[in-house]
Amino acid sequence: MANYFIRNAIICGIAISAAFAASTDAITMADAQKAYVSGNWKEAAAAYEQVCPTETEEARTECYLWNVLALSQIGNAKDFSKAGKRLDSLIQATNPQHPVYADLMMTKAQFQMYLGKYDNAAESLIHAIETAQPRQATVLQKVCTAVQARVKKENLNEACQRLSNPENLANKPASPDSTKTVEKADSTATKATAAADTAKKQPTPAKAAEPTKTAEQVKTAEPVKEAKQPTPAVQETVKPDTAVYWTLQLGAFGVKPNAELLVNNLKKQNIVATIDERKSETKTLYVVQSGNFATKEKAIDFGAKKLAPLNVEFRAILKK
């Protein structure tokens, strides 16, 4: 067990930002990192246990992930079980919009591989890819190789294929407010709300809505004249028998109402979006997608013209 996690935890560790090492308690954190690099797993785990609670909210989850990796390599069932439970708790408490979420799901996939839960590992890895950033592509490719050797699934192959072009992993870090344990409406959905309501007063939205505009101000706005309605956003569709097409992914959420909020706000702009549920052993992702396009260029062009003015982030995804 230890050898497996020595190899895979090092891979996973590459993807985890080391920014938290410069915290206010740098000496203690430095000791934890030194013990980890030296392979003193028990010492490292204990050091992380001590320092993680003192970290800022933004860095705490990342710190505990290092703790999980150290615990998993000590070499006994008790610590391995503790690591697994802690990892599950971190996944449940972390917003998928937070960049560390992909690292958590990638680690989960490796746990499941060790336990022989290969199909579950594939689902966790897909979650990791769905929420990853370009800097994580190289490490995810290595994990993909290991999982694909055990699991033959088309959706896994499609997800891993995206890693060949890091631009396909265009998720941006979430704002600090969206990383709290109790998930609130994501900044993407919130921006879409303000932008959609503001766009009702403008024939052609030229820029994002003012961030200071409140819901109460929107409610008290003057009635919208029919002539001022925005031009419907015409989305290209492909024939049902078309095997390959492109769609735009607009966000991956851990709470369904947040995904529904984005879908409803886009509907006000005559932009049709759907929610695709991606279940795993630990958590369900609600992925918002829009449009079926014949080419990647047409998908991106639609996003640039219709979604960018609403401050809605997007990335083109190849579907088969």
Tab-separated table of C-alpha atoms in Angstrom:
chain	number	residue	atom	x	y	z
A	1	MET	CA	0.000	0.000	0.000
A	2	ALA	CA	2.751	2.449	0.949
A	3	ASN	CA	4.612	2.012	-2.332
A	4	TYR	CA	1.466	2.690	-4.333
A	5	PHE	CA	0.741	5.924	-2.550
A	6	ILE	CA	4.360	7.059	-2.499
A	7	ARG	CA	4.277	6.994	-6.273
A	8	ASN	CA	0.804	8.427	-6.789
A	9	ALA	CA	0.850	10.987	-4.000
A	10	ILE	CA	3.970	12.521	-5.493
A	11	ILE	CA	2.113	12.802	-8.799
A	12	CYS	CA	-0.882	14.357	-7.095
A	13	GLY	CA	1.293	16.614	-5.006
A	14	ILE	CA	2.752	18.243	-8.107
A	15	ALA	CA	-0.674	19.672	-8.923
A	16	ILE	CA	-1.208	21.194	-5.494
A	17	SER	CA	-0.057	24.776	-5.192
A	18	ALA	CA	2.720	25.352	-2.677
A	19	ALA	CA	1.616	28.922	-2.052
A	20	PHE	CA	0.441	28.130	1.458
A	21	ALA	CA	4.049	27.355	2.460
A	22	ALA	CA	4.597	31.072	2.969
A	23	SER	CA	1.991	31.306	5.708
A	24	THR	CA	2.441	33.143	8.967
A	25	ASP	CA	3.604	29.925	10.625
A	26	ALA	CA	6.213	29.198	7.959
A	27	ILE	CA	8.585	27.268	10.234
A	28	THR	CA	5.984	24.703	11.239
A	29	MET	CA	4.764	24.372	7.672
A	30	ALA	CA	8.314	24.063	6.436
A	31	ASP	CA	8.880	21.230	8.910
A	32	ALA	CA	5.770	19.449	7.624
A	33	GLN	CA	6.911	19.819	4.028
A	34	LYS	CA	10.417	18.656	4.871
A	35	ALA	CA	9.083	15.553	6.608
A	36	TYR	CA	6.807	14.812	3.650
A	37	VAL	CA	9.563	15.138	1.066
A	38	SER	CA	11.822	12.959	3.219
A	39	GLY	CA	9.189	10.230	3.372
A	40	ASN	CA	8.624	10.573	7.121
A	41	TRP	CA	4.895	10.101	6.650
A	42	LYS	CA	3.844	9.845	10.293
A	43	GLU	CA	5.831	12.919	11.251
A	44	ALA	CA	4.485	14.831	8.261
A	45	ALA	CA	0.895	13.849	9.023
A	46	ALA	CA	1.245	15.006	12.620
A	47	ALA	CA	2.796	18.301	11.543
A	48	TYR	CA	-0.025	19.012	9.099
A	49	GLU	CA	-2.562	18.152	11.810
A	50	GLN	CA	-1.003	20.890	13.915
A	51	VAL	CA	-0.590	23.596	11.318
A	52	CYS	CA	-3.694	23.191	9.111
A	53	PRO	CA	-6.177	24.634	11.645
A	54	THR	CA	-4.074	27.803	11.815
A	55	GLU	CA	-4.128	28.346	8.055
A	56	THR	CA	-6.401	30.865	6.360
A	57	GLU	CA	-9.718	29.562	5.105
A	58	GLU	CA	-8.460	29.806	1.548
A	59	ALA	CA	-5.407	27.587	2.240
A	60	ARG	CA	-6.832	25.198	4.837
A	61	THR	CA	-8.342	22.658	2.430
A	62	GLU	CA	-5.092	22.477	0.493
A	63	CYS	CA	-3.156	21.917	3.713
A	64	TYR	CA	-5.465	19.094	4.795
A	65	LEU	CA	-5.047	17.452	1.401
A	66	TRP	CA	-1.320	17.173	2.117
A	67	ASN	CA	-2.293	15.671	5.461
A	68	VAL	CA	-4.465	13.102	3.663
A	69	LEU	CA	-1.604	12.154	1.364
A	70	ALA	CA	0.772	11.693	4.302
A	71	LEU	CA	-1.748	9.628	6.309
A	72	SER	CA	-2.404	7.344	3.339
A	73	GLN	CA	1.267	6.396	3.159
A	74	ILE	CA	1.969	5.566	6.812
A	75	GLY	CA	1.230	1.931	6.072
A	76	ASN	CA	-1.561	0.825	8.383
A	77	ALA	CA	-5.281	0.362	7.850
A	78	LYS	CA	-6.318	2.778	10.603
A	79	ASP	CA	-4.478	5.758	9.132
A	80	PHE	CA	-5.515	4.832	5.605
A	81	SER	CA	-9.166	4.747	6.684
A	82	LYS	CA	-8.761	8.097	8.442
A	83	ALA	CA	-7.263	9.571	5.288
A	84	GLY	CA	-10.158	8.310	3.178
A	85	LYS	CA	-12.801	9.720	5.517
A	86	ARG	CA	-11.046	13.061	5.723
A	87	LEU	CA	-10.779	13.207	1.949
A	88	ASP	CA	-14.519	12.562	1.578
A	89	SER	CA	-15.265	15.323	4.095
A	90	LEU	CA	-13.071	17.756	2.178
A	91	ILE	CA	-14.833	16.909	-1.085
A	92	GLN	CA	-18.261	17.415	0.451
A	93	ALA	CA	-17.272	20.789	1.923
A	94	THR	CA	-15.504	22.190	-1.154
A	95	ASN	CA	-17.168	24.137	-3.925
A	96	PRO	CA	-16.391	22.631	-7.369
A	97	GLN	CA	-15.559	26.156	-8.515
A	98	HIS	CA	-12.550	26.159	-6.179
A	99	PRO	CA	-9.341	25.070	-7.977
A	100	VAL	CA	-8.404	22.585	-5.221
A	101	TYR	CA	-11.570	20.566	-5.931
A	102	ALA	CA	-9.928	18.945	-8.963
A	103	ASP	CA	-6.959	17.924	-6.793
A	104	LEU	CA	-9.337	16.364	-4.253
A	105	MET	CA	-11.172	14.361	-6.909
A	106	MET	CA	-7.915	13.275	-8.518
A	107	THR	CA	-6.741	11.978	-5.133
A	108	LYS	CA	-10.096	10.256	-4.651
A	109	ALA	CA	-9.616	8.469	-7.967
A	110	GLN	CA	-6.258	7.149	-6.774
A	111	PHE	CA	-7.766	5.908	-3.504
A	112	GLN	CA	-10.441	4.082	-5.456
A	113	MET	CA	-7.872	2.571	-7.809
A	114	TYR	CA	-5.987	1.133	-4.847
A	115	LEU	CA	-9.215	-0.315	-3.437
A	116	GLY	CA	-10.057	-1.909	-6.777
A	117	LYS	CA	-13.049	0.368	-7.405
A	118	TYR	CA	-12.029	1.066	-10.969
A	119	ASP	CA	-15.374	2.310	-12.314
A	120	ASN	CA	-15.711	4.691	-9.365
A	121	ALA	CA	-12.172	5.890	-9.985
A	122	ALA	CA	-13.129	6.713	-13.575
A	123	GLU	CA	-16.102	8.799	-12.416
A	124	SER	CA	-13.984	10.678	-9.872
A	125	LEU	CA	-11.343	11.379	-12.492
A	126	ILE	CA	-13.976	12.745	-14.875
A	127	HIS	CA	-15.126	15.084	-12.084
A	128	ALA	CA	-11.534	16.217	-11.646
A	129	ILE	CA	-11.171	16.980	-15.347
A	130	GLU	CA	-14.533	18.777	-15.503
A	131	THR	CA	-13.391	21.204	-12.809
A	132	ALA	CA	-9.661	21.413	-13.582
A	133	GLN	CA	-7.505	24.332	-14.661
A	134	PRO	CA	-4.816	24.287	-17.369
A	135	ARG	CA	-1.968	23.987	-14.822
A	136	GLN	CA	-3.393	20.629	-13.690
A	137	ALA	CA	-3.479	19.020	-17.154
A	138	THR	CA	-0.064	17.329	-17.013
A	139	VAL	CA	-0.736	15.546	-13.735
A	140	LEU	CA	-4.251	14.560	-14.778
A	141	GLN	CA	-2.846	12.975	-17.924
A	142	LYS	CA	-0.700	10.673	-15.801
A	143	VAL	CA	-3.673	9.640	-13.685
A	144	CYS	CA	-5.706	9.139	-16.868
A	145	THR	CA	-3.124	6.686	-18.144
A	146	ALA	CA	-3.417	4.600	-14.968
A	147	VAL	CA	-7.220	4.607	-14.903
A	148	GLN	CA	-7.666	3.994	-18.629
A	149	ALA	CA	-5.509	0.887	-18.300
A	150	ARG	CA	-8.243	-0.537	-16.052
A	151	VAL	CA	-11.427	1.069	-17.359
A	152	LYS	CA	-12.684	1.164	-20.940
A	153	LYS	CA	-15.351	3.869	-21.074
A	154	GLU	CA	-16.100	6.320	-23.845
A	155	ASN	CA	-16.882	9.206	-21.479
A	156	LEU	CA	-13.568	8.638	-19.697
A	157	ASN	CA	-11.705	8.649	-23.003
A	158	GLU	CA	-13.459	11.864	-24.050
A	159	ALA	CA	-12.581	13.571	-20.773
A	160	CYS	CA	-8.939	12.477	-20.904
A	161	GLN	CA	-8.689	13.573	-24.527
A	162	ARG	CA	-9.438	17.152	-23.475
A	163	LEU	CA	-6.179	17.192	-21.534
A	164	SER	CA	-4.190	17.131	-24.783
A	165	ASN	CA	-5.095	20.802	-25.144
A	166	PRO	CA	-4.890	22.672	-21.800
A	167	GLU	CA	-7.022	25.459	-23.288
A	168	ASN	CA	-9.952	23.057	-22.907
A	169	LEU	CA	-9.520	23.449	-19.146
A	170	ALA	CA	-10.502	27.067	-18.889
A	171	ASN	CA	-12.047	27.193	-15.434
A	172	LYS	CA	-10.944	30.205	-13.411
A	173	PRO	CA	-10.434	30.228	-9.633
A	174	ALA	CA	-13.571	30.952	-7.660
A	175	SER	CA	-13.969	34.092	-5.637
A	176	PRO	CA	-13.246	33.728	-1.879
A	177	ASP	CA	-16.958	33.907	-1.018
A	178	SER	CA	-17.700	30.848	-3.151
A	179	THR	CA	-15.287	28.601	-1.240
A	180	LYS	CA	-17.165	28.575	2.061
A	181	THR	CA	-18.461	25.289	3.417
A	182	VAL	CA	-22.068	26.319	2.884
A	183	GLU	CA	-22.152	26.955	-0.862
A	184	LYS	CA	-23.794	30.172	-1.983
A	185	ALA	CA	-24.871	31.127	-5.487
A	186	ASP	CA	-21.696	31.134	-7.582
A	187	SER	CA	-20.259	34.375	-8.872
A	188	THR	CA	-20.935	33.209	-12.430
A	189	ALA	CA	-24.632	32.800	-11.739
A	190	THR	CA	-24.782	36.056	-9.813
A	191	LYS	CA	-23.154	37.979	-12.628
A	192	ALA	CA	-25.555	36.405	-15.102
A	193	THR	CA	-28.499	37.576	-12.976
A	194	ALA	CA	-27.411	41.217	-13.013
A	195	ALA	CA	-26.358	41.104	-16.645
A	196	ALA	CA	-29.582	39.461	-17.812
A	197	ASP	CA	-31.797	41.990	-16.041
A	198	THR	CA	-29.717	44.935	-17.225
A	199	ALA	CA	-29.719	43.638	-20.801
A	200	LYS	CA	-33.521	43.990	-20.890
A	201	LYS	CA	-33.017	47.753	-21.125
A	202	GLN	CA	-30.461	47.557	-23.936
A	203	PRO	CA	-30.946	46.218	-27.491
A	204	THR	CA	-27.344	45.015	-27.661
A	205	PRO	CA	-25.459	44.370	-24.391
A	206	ALA	CA	-22.073	46.050	-24.738
A	207	LYS	CA	-20.608	45.173	-21.352
A	208	ALA	CA	-21.270	43.324	-18.121
A	209	ALA	CA	-23.791	44.718	-15.670
A	210	GLU	CA	-22.543	46.978	-12.880
A	211	PRO	CA	-21.565	44.686	-9.965
A	212	THR	CA	-23.138	47.081	-7.471
A	213	LYS	CA	-26.613	46.766	-8.966
A	214	THR	CA	-28.921	45.120	-6.423
A	215	ALA	CA	-31.940	42.898	-6.938
A	216	GLU	CA	-34.142	45.598	-5.373
A	217	GLN	CA	-32.928	48.134	-7.904
A	218	VAL	CA	-33.767	45.746	-10.706
A	219	LYS	CA	-37.280	45.228	-9.344
A	220	THR	CA	-37.940	48.981	-9.181
A	221	ALA	CA	-36.614	49.681	-12.665
A	222	GLU	CA	-38.952	51.231	-15.221
A	223	PRO	CA	-41.097	48.790	-17.243
A	224	VAL	CA	-39.326	47.475	-20.311
A	225	LYS	CA	-40.809	48.524	-23.598
A	226	GLU	CA	-41.376	45.804	-26.167
A	227	ALA	CA	-39.132	47.528	-28.698
A	228	LYS	CA	-36.244	47.372	-26.248
A	229	GLN	CA	-36.191	43.559	-25.951
A	230	PRO	CA	-32.811	41.970	-26.802
A	231	THR	CA	-32.380	40.144	-30.049
A	232	PRO	CA	-32.923	36.398	-29.545
A	233	ALA	CA	-29.687	34.425	-29.381
A	234	VAL	CA	-29.950	31.911	-32.182
A	235	GLN	CA	-28.089	28.730	-31.282
A	236	GLU	CA	-26.897	26.457	-34.020
A	237	THR	CA	-28.097	22.883	-33.819
A	238	VAL	CA	-26.813	19.786	-35.547
A	239	LYS	CA	-28.870	16.955	-36.940
A	240	PRO	CA	-29.757	14.207	-34.422
A	241	ASP	CA	-27.749	11.665	-36.364
A	242	THR	CA	-24.565	13.711	-36.192
A	243	ALA	CA	-22.062	11.633	-34.195
A	244	VAL	CA	-19.695	14.421	-33.190
A	245	TYR	CA	-20.505	17.994	-32.196
A	246	TRP	CA	-19.339	20.790	-29.916
A	247	THR	CA	-21.130	22.306	-26.956
A	248	LEU	CA	-20.273	25.087	-24.513
A	249	GLN	CA	-19.751	24.224	-20.870
A	250	LEU	CA	-20.719	27.165	-18.693
A	251	GLY	CA	-19.968	25.849	-15.230
A	252	ALA	CA	-19.859	22.827	-12.919
A	253	PHE	CA	-21.742	23.212	-9.634
A	254	GLY	CA	-21.994	21.146	-6.483
A	255	VAL	CA	-25.486	22.445	-5.671
A	256	LYS	CA	-28.275	21.994	-8.208
A	257	PRO	CA	-30.129	25.274	-7.442
A	258	ASN	CA	-26.978	27.191	-8.410
A	259	ALA	CA	-26.946	25.452	-11.790
A	260	GLU	CA	-30.671	26.105	-12.199
A	261	LEU	CA	-30.132	29.791	-11.403
A	262	LEU	CA	-27.662	30.110	-14.274
A	263	VAL	CA	-29.988	28.219	-16.656
A	264	ASN	CA	-32.958	30.423	-15.755
A	265	ASN	CA	-30.968	33.632	-16.139
A	266	LEU	CA	-29.778	32.576	-19.572
A	267	LYS	CA	-33.346	31.709	-20.526
A	268	LYS	CA	-34.262	35.378	-19.982
A	269	GLN	CA	-31.820	36.150	-22.799
A	270	ASN	CA	-33.315	33.463	-25.061
A	271	ILE	CA	-30.236	31.291	-24.565
A	272	VAL	CA	-31.113	27.666	-23.992
A	273	ALA	CA	-28.974	25.784	-21.492
A	274	THR	CA	-29.320	22.353	-19.925
A	275	ILE	CA	-28.026	20.636	-16.789
A	276	ASP	CA	-26.086	17.395	-17.084
A	277	GLU	CA	-25.749	15.487	-13.809
A	278	ARG	CA	-22.419	13.727	-13.267
A	279	LYS	CA	-22.618	11.360	-10.308
A	280	SER	CA	-19.714	9.889	-8.403
A	281	GLU	CA	-19.325	7.887	-5.220
A	282	THR	CA	-18.756	11.047	-3.198
A	283	LYS	CA	-20.514	13.938	-4.903
A	284	THR	CA	-22.761	14.860	-7.817
A	285	LEU	CA	-21.748	17.616	-10.211
A	286	TYR	CA	-24.328	19.672	-12.075
A	287	VAL	CA	-22.748	20.746	-15.363
A	288	VAL	CA	-24.445	23.539	-17.314
A	289	GLN	CA	-24.073	23.303	-21.099
A	290	SER	CA	-25.480	25.218	-24.040
A	291	GLY	CA	-25.751	24.622	-27.776
A	292	ASN	CA	-24.802	21.993	-30.337
A	293	PHE	CA	-22.281	23.295	-32.859
A	294	ALA	CA	-20.742	21.680	-35.901
A	295	THR	CA	-17.265	23.083	-35.195
A	296	LYS	CA	-15.273	24.394	-32.248
A	297	GLU	CA	-14.864	27.727	-33.997
A	298	LYS	CA	-18.636	28.218	-34.264
A	299	ALA	CA	-19.096	27.303	-30.605
A	300	ILE	CA	-16.466	29.819	-29.468
A	301	ASP	CA	-17.869	32.483	-31.790
A	302	PHE	CA	-21.320	32.056	-30.235
A	303	GLY	CA	-19.859	32.272	-26.748
A	304	ALA	CA	-17.897	35.404	-27.576
A	305	LYS	CA	-20.932	37.172	-29.040
A	306	LYS	CA	-23.698	36.062	-26.673
A	307	LEU	CA	-22.143	34.887	-23.399
A	308	ALA	CA	-19.083	37.067	-22.907
A	309	PRO	CA	-21.175	40.297	-22.775
A	310	LEU	CA	-23.143	38.684	-19.913
A	311	ASN	CA	-19.944	37.842	-18.014
A	312	VAL	CA	-20.673	34.126	-18.363
A	313	GLU	CA	-17.523	32.030	-18.667
A	314	PHE	CA	-17.516	29.217	-21.221
A	315	ARG	CA	-15.348	26.593	-22.832
A	316	ALA	CA	-15.931	24.460	-25.902
A	317	ILE	CA	-16.351	20.729	-25.306
A	318	LEU	CA	-16.278	18.018	-27.949
A	319	LYS	CA	-19.207	15.598	-27.599
A	320	LYS	CA	-19.563	12.161	-29.153
